[in-house]
Short mmCIF file of C-alpha atoms and ligand atoms in Angstrom, two decimals:
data_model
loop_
_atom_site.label_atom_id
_atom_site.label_comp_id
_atom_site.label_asym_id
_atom_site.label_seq_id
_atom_site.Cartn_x
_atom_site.Cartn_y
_atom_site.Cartn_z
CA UNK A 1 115.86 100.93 75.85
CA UNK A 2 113.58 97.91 75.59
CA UNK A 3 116.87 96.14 74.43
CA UNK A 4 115.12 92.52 75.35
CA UNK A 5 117.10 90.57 73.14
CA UNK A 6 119.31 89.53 76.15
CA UNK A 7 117.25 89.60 79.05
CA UNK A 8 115.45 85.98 80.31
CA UNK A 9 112.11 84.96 79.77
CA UNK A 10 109.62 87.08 82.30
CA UNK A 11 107.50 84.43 84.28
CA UNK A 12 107.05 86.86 87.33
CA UNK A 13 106.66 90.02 87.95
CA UNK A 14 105.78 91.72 91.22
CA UNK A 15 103.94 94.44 91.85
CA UNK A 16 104.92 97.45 94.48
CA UNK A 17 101.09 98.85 94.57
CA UNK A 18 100.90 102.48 95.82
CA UNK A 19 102.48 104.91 92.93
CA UNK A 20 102.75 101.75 90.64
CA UNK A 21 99.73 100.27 90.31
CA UNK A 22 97.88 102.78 91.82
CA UNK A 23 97.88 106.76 91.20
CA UNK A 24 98.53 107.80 93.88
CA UNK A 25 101.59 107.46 96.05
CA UNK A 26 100.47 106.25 99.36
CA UNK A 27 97.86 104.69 100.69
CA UNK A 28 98.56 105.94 103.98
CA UNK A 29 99.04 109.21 102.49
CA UNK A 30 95.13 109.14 101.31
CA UNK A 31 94.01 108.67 104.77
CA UNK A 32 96.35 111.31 106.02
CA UNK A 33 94.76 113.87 103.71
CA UNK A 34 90.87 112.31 104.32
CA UNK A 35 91.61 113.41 108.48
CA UNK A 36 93.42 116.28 107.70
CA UNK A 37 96.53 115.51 109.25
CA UNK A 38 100.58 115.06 108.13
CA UNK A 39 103.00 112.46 109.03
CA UNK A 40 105.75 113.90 106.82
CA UNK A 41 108.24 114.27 110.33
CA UNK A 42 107.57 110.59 111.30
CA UNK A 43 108.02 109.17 107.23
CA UNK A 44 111.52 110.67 107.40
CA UNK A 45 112.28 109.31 110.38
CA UNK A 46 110.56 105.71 109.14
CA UNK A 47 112.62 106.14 105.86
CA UNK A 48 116.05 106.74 107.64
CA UNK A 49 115.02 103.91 110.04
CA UNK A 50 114.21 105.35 113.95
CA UNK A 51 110.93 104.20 113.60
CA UNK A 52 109.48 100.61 113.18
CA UNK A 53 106.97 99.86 110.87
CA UNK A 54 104.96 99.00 113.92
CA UNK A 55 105.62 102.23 115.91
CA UNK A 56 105.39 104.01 112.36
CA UNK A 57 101.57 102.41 111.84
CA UNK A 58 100.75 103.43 115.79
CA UNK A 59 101.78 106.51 115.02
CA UNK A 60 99.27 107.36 112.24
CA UNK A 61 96.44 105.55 113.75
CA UNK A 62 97.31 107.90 116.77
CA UNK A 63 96.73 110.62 114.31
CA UNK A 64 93.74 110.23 112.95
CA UNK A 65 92.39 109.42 116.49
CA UNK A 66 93.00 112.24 117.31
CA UNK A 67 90.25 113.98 115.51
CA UNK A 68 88.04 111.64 114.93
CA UNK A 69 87.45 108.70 117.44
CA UNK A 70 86.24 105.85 116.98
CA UNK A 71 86.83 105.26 112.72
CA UNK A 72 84.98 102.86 110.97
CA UNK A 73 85.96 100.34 108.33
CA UNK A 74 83.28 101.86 106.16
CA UNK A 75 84.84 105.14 106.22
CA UNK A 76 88.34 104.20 105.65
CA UNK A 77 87.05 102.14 103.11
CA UNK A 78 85.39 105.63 101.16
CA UNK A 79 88.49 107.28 101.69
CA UNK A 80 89.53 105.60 98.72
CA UNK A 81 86.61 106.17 96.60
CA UNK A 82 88.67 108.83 94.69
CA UNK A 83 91.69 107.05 93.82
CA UNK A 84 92.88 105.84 90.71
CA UNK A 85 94.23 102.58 88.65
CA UNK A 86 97.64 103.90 87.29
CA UNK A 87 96.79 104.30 83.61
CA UNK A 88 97.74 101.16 81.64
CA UNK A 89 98.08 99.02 84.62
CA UNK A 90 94.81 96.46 83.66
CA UNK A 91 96.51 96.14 80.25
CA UNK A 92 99.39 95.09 81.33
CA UNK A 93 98.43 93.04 84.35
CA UNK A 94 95.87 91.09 81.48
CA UNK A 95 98.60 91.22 78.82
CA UNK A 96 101.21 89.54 81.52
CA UNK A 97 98.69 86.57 82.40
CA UNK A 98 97.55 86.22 78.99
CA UNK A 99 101.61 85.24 78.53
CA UNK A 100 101.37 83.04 81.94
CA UNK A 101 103.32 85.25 83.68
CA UNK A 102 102.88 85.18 87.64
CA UNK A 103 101.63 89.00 88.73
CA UNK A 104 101.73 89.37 92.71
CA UNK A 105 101.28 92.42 94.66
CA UNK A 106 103.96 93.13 98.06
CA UNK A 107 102.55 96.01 99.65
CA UNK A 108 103.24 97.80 102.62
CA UNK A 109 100.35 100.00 102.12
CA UNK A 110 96.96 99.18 104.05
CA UNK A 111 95.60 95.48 103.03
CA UNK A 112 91.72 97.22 102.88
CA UNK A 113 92.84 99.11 100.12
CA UNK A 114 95.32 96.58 98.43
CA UNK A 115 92.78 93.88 98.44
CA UNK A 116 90.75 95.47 96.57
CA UNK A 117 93.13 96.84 93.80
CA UNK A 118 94.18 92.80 93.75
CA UNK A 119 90.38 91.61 93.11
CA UNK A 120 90.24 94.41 90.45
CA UNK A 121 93.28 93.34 88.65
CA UNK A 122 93.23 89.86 89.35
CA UNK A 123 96.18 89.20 90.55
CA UNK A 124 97.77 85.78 91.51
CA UNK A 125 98.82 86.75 94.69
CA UNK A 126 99.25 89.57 96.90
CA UNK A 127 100.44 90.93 100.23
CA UNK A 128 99.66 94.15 101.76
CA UNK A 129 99.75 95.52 105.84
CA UNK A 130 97.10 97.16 107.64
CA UNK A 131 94.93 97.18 110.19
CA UNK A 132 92.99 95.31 113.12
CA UNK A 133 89.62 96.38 114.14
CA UNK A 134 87.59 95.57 116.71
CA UNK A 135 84.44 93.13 117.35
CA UNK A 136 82.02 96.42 115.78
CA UNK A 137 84.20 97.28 113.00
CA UNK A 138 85.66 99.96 114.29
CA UNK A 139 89.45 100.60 113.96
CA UNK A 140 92.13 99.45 117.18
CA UNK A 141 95.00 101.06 118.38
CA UNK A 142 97.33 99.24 116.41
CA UNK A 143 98.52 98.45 112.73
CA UNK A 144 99.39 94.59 111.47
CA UNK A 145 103.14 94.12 110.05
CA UNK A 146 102.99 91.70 107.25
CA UNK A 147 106.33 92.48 105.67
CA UNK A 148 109.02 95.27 106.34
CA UNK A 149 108.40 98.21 103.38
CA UNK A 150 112.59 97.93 103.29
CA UNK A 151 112.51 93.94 103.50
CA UNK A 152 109.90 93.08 100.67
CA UNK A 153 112.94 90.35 99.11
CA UNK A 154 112.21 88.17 102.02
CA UNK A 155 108.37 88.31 100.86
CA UNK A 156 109.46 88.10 96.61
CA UNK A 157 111.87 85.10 97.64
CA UNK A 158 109.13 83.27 99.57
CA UNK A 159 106.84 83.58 96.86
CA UNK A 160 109.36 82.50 94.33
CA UNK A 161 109.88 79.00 96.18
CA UNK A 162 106.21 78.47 96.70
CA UNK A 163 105.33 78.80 93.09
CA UNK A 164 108.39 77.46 91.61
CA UNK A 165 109.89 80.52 89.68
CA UNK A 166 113.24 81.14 88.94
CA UNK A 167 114.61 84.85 90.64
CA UNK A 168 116.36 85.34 86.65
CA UNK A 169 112.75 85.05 85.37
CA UNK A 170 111.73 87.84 88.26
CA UNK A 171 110.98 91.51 87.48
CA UNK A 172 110.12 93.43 90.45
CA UNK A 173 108.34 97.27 89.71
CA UNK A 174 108.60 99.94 92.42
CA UNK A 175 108.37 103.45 92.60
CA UNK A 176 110.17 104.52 96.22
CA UNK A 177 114.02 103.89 97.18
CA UNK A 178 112.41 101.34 99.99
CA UNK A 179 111.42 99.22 96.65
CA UNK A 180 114.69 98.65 96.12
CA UNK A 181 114.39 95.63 99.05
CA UNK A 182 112.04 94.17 95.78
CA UNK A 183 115.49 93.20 94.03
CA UNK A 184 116.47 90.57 94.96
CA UNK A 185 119.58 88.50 94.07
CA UNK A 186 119.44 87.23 90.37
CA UNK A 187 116.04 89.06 89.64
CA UNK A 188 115.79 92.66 88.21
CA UNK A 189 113.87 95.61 89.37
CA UNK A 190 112.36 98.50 87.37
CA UNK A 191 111.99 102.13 88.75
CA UNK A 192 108.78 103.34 87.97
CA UNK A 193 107.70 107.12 87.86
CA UNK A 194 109.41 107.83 91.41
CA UNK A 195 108.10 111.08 92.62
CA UNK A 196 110.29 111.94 96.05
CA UNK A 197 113.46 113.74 95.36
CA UNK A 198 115.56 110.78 97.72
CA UNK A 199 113.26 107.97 95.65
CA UNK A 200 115.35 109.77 92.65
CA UNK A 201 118.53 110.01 93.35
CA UNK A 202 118.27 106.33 94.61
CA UNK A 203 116.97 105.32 91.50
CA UNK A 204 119.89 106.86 90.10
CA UNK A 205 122.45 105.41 92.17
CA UNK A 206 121.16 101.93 91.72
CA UNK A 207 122.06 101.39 88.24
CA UNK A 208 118.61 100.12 87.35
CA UNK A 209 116.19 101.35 84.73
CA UNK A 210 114.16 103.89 85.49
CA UNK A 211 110.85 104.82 83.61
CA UNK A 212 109.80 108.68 84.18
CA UNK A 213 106.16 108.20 83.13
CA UNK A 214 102.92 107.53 84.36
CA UNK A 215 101.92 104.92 82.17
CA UNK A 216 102.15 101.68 83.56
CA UNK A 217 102.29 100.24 79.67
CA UNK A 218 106.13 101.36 79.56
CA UNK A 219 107.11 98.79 81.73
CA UNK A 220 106.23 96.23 78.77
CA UNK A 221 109.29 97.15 76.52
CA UNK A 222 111.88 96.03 79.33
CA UNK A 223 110.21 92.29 79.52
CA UNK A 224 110.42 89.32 77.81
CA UNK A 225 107.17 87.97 77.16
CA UNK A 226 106.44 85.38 74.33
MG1 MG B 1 105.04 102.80 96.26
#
């Protein structure tokens, strides 16, 4: 693989976070397991589309409500303590800049997670959803849409135009079959380490690469940096 010799210069690439730049796969998923609870039934029915990412959010705020009421910011902020930078991914998020390449973040995992990842790795630019709280920091009722998790090209094609990049120069990185939005027309999109037997087989089925590791670094042979 790595056969870069015929691939356009890389000015952009954008980041999926959870499961890419992050290890762990969802950073809804941590919260889920900090309360105790499981919203396997209602990510199937997100991922084949009866829910909205609105009703989907509700949902899991309804959740953790549920045993604990009210949550704090603080505490869904420690929730995260324990999680992980994928390994390699401040190499190659240094090594990309270093070569001027844009590096954004489009997220739909919780913003007071993302943002953080995004000051750690300075990024250029990021995008995440997530929550509203209320006037004493405590968490509301409902979730904040940003961007669709299976409409993340209208997000990558916004940020093209604003900054001036070409999609042909654009390499989107994403581990879930929803990633595959990331792909837009012209660009190219790299499967990274996708864990979920349907995240597979999409993989698959899309004729893109697909890199079964967890090093971030592995990315770096299907770019063109100079
Ligand atoms: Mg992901």
């Amino acid at each position: 693989m790595g056969n870069s010799a015929d691939i356009p210069k890389t000015t952009c690439v954008v980041f999926d976070c959870d499961g890419v730049l992050v290890d762990a796969v969802s950073s809804w998923r941590t919260l889920h397991d900090h309360f105790g609870t499981d919203n396997d039934f209602n990510l199937q029915r997100f991922i084949r589309g009866e829910l909205t990412d609105v009703e989907f959010m509700r949902s899991d705020i309804r959740m953790w409500k549920d045993i604990q009421d009210p949550i704090t910011r603080d505490e869904l902020f420690r929730a995260y303590s324990g999680v992980k930078l994928m390994e390699g991914a401040r190499h190659v998020v240094e090594q990309l800049q270093a070569n001027g390449v844009f590096v954004a973040i489009v997220s739909a995992g919780v913003d007071l997670f993302v943002s953080s990842i995004a000051s750690m790795l300075k990024v250029d630019d990021w995008i995440a959803n997530g929550f509203i709280f209320n006037d004493d920091n405590t968490l509301s009722d409902e979730g904040i849409c940003r961007l669709h998790a299976v409409g993340k090209n209208k997000i990558i094609l916004r940020l093209l135009e604003m900054n001036n990049l070409d999609p042909q120069n654009c390499v989107s990185v994403g581990d879930s079959e929803m990633d595959l939005s990331m792909h837009v027309d012209g660009s190219r999109f790299i499967g990274f380490n996708p864990t979920r037997e349907s995240s597979i087989a999409a993989f698959q089925s899309a004729g893109i690469p697909v890199i079964h590791s967890k090093d971030l670094r592995d990315i770096l042979p299907h770019l063109k940096l100079e």
